[in-house]
PDB file of C-alpha atoms in Angstrom:
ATOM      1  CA  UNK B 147     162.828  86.309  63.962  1.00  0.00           C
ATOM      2  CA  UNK B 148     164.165  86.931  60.284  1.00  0.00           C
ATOM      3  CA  UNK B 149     162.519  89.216  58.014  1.00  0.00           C
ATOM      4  CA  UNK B 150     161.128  87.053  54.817  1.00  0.00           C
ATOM      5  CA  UNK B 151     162.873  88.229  51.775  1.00  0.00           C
ATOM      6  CA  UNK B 152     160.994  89.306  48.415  1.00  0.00           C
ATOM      7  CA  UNK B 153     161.824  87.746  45.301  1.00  0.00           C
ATOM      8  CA  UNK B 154     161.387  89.503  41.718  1.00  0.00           C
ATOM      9  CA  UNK B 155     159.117  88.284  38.459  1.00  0.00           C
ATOM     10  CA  UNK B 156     162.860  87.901  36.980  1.00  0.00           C
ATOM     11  CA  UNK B 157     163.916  85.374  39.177  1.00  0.00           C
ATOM     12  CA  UNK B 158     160.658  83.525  39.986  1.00  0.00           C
ATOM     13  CA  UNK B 159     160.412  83.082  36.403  1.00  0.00           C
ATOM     14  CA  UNK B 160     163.888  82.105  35.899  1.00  0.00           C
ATOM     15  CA  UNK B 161     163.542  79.499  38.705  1.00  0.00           C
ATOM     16  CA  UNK B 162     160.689  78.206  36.954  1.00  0.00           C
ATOM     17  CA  UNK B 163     161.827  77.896  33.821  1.00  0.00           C
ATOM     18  CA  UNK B 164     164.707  75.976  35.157  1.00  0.00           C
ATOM     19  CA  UNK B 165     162.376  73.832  36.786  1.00  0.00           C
ATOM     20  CA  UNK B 166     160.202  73.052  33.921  1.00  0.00           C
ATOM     21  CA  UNK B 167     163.396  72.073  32.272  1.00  0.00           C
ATOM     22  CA  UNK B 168     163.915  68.966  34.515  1.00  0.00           C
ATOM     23  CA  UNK B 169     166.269  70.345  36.996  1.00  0.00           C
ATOM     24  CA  UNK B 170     165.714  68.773  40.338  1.00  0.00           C
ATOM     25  CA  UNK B 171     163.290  70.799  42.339  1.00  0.00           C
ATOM     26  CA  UNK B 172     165.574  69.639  45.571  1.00  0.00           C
ATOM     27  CA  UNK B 173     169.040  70.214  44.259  1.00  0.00           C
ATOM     28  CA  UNK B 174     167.681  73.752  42.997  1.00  0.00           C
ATOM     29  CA  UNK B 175     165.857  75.027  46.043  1.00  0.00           C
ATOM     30  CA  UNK B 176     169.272  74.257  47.676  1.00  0.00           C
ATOM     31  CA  UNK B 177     171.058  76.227  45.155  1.00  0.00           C
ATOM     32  CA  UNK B 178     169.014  79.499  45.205  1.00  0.00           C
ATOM     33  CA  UNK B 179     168.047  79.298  48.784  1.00  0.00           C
ATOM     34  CA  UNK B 180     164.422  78.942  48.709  1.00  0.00           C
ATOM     35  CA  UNK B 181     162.094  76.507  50.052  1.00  0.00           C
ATOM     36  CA  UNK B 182     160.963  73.653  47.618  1.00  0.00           C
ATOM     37  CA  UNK B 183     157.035  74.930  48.854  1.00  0.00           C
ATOM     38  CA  UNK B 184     158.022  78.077  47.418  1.00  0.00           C
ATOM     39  CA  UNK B 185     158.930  76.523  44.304  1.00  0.00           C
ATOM     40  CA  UNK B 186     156.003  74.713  43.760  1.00  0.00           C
ATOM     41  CA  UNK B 187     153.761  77.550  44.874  1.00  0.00           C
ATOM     42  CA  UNK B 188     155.058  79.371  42.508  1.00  0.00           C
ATOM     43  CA  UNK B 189     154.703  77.409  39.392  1.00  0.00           C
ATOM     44  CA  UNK B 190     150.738  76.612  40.614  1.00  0.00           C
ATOM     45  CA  UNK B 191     149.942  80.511  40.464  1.00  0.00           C
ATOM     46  CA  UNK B 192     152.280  80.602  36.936  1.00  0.00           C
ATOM     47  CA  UNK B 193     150.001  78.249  35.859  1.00  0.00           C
ATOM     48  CA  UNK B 194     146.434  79.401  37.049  1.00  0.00           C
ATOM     49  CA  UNK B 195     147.475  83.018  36.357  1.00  0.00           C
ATOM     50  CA  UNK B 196     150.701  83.369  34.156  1.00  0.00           C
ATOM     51  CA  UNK B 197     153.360  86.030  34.850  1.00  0.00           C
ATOM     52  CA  UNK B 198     151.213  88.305  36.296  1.00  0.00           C
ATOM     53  CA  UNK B 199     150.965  86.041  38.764  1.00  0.00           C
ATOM     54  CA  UNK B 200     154.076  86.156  40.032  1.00  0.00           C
ATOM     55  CA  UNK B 201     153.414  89.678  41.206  1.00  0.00           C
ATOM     56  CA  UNK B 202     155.437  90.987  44.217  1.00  0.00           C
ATOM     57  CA  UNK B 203     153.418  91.829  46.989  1.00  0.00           C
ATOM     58  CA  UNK B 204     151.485  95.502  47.292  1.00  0.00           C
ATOM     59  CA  UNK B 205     149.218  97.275  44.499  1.00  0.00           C
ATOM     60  CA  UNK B 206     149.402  96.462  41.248  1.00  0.00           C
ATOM     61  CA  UNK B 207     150.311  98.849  38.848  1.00  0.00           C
ATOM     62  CA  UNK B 208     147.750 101.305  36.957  1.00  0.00           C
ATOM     63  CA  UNK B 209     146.407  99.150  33.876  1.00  0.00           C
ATOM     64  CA  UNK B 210     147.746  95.782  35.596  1.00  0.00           C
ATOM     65  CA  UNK B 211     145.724  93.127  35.174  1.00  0.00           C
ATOM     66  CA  UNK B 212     144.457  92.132  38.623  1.00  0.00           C
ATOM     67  CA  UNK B 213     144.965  87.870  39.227  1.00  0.00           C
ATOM     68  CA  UNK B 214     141.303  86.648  40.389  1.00  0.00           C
ATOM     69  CA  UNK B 215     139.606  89.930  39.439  1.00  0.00           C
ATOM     70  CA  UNK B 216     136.233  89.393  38.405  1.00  0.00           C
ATOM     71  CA  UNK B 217     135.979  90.739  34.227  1.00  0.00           C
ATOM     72  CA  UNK B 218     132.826  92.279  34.812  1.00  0.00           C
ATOM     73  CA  UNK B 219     134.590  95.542  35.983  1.00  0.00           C
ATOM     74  CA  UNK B 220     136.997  97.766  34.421  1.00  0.00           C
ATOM     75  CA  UNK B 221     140.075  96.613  36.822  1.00  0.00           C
ATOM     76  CA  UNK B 222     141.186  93.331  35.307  1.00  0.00           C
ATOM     77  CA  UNK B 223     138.941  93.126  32.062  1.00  0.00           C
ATOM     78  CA  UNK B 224     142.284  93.076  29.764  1.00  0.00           C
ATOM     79  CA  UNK B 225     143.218  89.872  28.145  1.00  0.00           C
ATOM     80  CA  UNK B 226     146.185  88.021  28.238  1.00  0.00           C
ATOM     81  CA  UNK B 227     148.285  89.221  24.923  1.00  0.00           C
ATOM     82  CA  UNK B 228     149.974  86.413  22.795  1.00  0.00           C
ATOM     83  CA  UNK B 229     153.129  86.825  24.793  1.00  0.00           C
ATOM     84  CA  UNK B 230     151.299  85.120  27.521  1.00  0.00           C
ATOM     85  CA  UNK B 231     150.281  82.870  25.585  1.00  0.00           C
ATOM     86  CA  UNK B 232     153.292  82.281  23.707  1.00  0.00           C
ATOM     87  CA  UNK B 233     155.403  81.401  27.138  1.00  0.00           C
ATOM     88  CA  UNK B 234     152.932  79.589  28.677  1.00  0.00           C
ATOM     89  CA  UNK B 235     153.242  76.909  25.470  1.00  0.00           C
ATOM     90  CA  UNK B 236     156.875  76.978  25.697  1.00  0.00           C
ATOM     91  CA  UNK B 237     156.767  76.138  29.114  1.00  0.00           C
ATOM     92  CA  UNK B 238     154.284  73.030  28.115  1.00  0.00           C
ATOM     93  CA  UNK B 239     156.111  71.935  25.705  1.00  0.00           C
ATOM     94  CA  UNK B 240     159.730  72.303  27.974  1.00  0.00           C
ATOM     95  CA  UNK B 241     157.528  69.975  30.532  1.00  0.00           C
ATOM     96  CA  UNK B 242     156.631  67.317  27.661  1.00  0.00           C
ATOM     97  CA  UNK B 243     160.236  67.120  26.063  1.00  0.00           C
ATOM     98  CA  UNK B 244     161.218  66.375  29.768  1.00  0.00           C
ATOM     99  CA  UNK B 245     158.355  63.546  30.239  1.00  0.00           C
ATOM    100  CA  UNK B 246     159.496  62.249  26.922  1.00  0.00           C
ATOM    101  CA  UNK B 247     163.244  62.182  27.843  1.00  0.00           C
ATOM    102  CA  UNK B 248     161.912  60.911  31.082  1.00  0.00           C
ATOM    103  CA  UNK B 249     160.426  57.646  29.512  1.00  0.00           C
ATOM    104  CA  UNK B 250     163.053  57.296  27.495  1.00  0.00           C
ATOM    105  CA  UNK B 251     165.639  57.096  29.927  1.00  0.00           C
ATOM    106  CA  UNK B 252     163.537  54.769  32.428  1.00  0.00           C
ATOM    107  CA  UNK B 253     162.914  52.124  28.960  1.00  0.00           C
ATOM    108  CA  UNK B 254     166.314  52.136  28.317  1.00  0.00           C
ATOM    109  CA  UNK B 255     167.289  51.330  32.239  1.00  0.00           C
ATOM    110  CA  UNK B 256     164.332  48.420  32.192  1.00  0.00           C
ATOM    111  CA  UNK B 257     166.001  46.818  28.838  1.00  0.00           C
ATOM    112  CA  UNK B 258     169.574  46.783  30.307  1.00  0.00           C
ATOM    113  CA  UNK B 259     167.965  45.485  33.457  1.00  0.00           C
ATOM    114  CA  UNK B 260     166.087  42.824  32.117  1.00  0.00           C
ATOM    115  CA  UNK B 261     169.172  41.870  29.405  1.00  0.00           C
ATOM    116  CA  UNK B 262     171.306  41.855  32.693  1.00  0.00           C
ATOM    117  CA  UNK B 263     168.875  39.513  34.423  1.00  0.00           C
ATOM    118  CA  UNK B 264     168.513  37.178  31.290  1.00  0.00           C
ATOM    119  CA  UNK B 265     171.950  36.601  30.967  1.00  0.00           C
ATOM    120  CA  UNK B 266     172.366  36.053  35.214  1.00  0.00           C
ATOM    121  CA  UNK B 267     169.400  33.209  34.997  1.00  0.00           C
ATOM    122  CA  UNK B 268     171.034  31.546  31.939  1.00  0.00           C
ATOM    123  CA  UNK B 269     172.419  27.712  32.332  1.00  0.00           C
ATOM    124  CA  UNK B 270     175.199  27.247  34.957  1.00  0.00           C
ATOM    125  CA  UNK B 271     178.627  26.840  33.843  1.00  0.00           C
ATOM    126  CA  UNK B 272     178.709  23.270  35.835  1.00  0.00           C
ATOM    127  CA  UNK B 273     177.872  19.984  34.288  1.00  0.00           C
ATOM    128  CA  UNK B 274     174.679  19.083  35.528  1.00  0.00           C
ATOM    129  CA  UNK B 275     174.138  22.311  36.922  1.00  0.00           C
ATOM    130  CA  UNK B 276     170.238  24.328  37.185  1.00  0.00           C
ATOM    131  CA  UNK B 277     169.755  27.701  35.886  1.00  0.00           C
ATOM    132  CA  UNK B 278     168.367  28.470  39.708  1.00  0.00           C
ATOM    133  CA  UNK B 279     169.957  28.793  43.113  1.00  0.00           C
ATOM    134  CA  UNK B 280     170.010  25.718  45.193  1.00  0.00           C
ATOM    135  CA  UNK B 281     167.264  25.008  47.428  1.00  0.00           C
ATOM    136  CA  UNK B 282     167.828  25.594  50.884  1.00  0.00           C
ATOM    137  CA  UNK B 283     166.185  22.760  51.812  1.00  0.00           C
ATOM    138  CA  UNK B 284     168.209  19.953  52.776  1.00  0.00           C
ATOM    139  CA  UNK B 285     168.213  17.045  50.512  1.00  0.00           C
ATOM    140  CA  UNK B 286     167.070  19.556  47.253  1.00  0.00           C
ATOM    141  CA  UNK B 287     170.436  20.219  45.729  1.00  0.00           C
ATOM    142  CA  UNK B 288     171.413  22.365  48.295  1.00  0.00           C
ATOM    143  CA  UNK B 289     174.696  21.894  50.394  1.00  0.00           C
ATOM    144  CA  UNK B 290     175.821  18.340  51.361  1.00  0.00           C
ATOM    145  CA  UNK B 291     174.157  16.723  54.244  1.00  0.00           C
TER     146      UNK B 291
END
């Protein structure tokens, strides 16, 4: 049975940032050798509780904030500073330039594809000729009898 390796803040966060980018989730869980669940686990807890969620496992530091820590107490009452805050936009708006880029690229694709498929259903070349296939039915224009 292998032993289940720890990852650091560092590289979680660098492996998320690269995913927020738009890299493909498959082609990078390949290249850092780590599960795509992993991946995605770790961007949900990014999300629902920034860096700090990304925690390695054992006790937090002295003056940590604790992720899920009711603020009633004094353990987990701080804030999250503007830093937080700061990287957690950045991160947004790195996921809506991709979206954006995203839509972009699949309009373009649709308007070559549909100029393609205009210019394949235009008239035939042959006198007489339809701008469809030939029925398949015998006696419709399709191959001689």
């Amino acid at each position: 049975m292998s032993r289940s390796r720890v990852f650091s803040r560092a590289f979680k966060l660098a492996a998320l940032s690269r995913m927020e980018g738009g890299e493909n989730v498959s082609a990078l869980s390949r290249e850092l050798s780590v599960r795509r669940k992993l991946l995605y686990e770790w961007r949900d807890a990014f999300r629902a509780g920034g860096p700090e969620a990304l925690r390695g496992p054992g006790r937090p530091r002295k003056g940590s904030v604790v992720v899920g820590a009711k603020s009633g107490g004094a353990r987990g009452s701080r804030t999250s500073g503007p830093g937080d805050e700061l990287a957690a936009a950045r991160l947004r708006i790195a996921e809506l330039e991709r979206k954006v880029g995203q839509q972009a690229l699949e309009a373009d694709f649709f308007r070559h594809a549909l100029r393609l498929f205009e210019t394949s259903r235009g008239p035939s070349d042959r006198p007489g000729g339809t701008a469809s296939t030939a029925s398949s039915r015998p006696g419709r224009g399709g191959k001689a009898d």
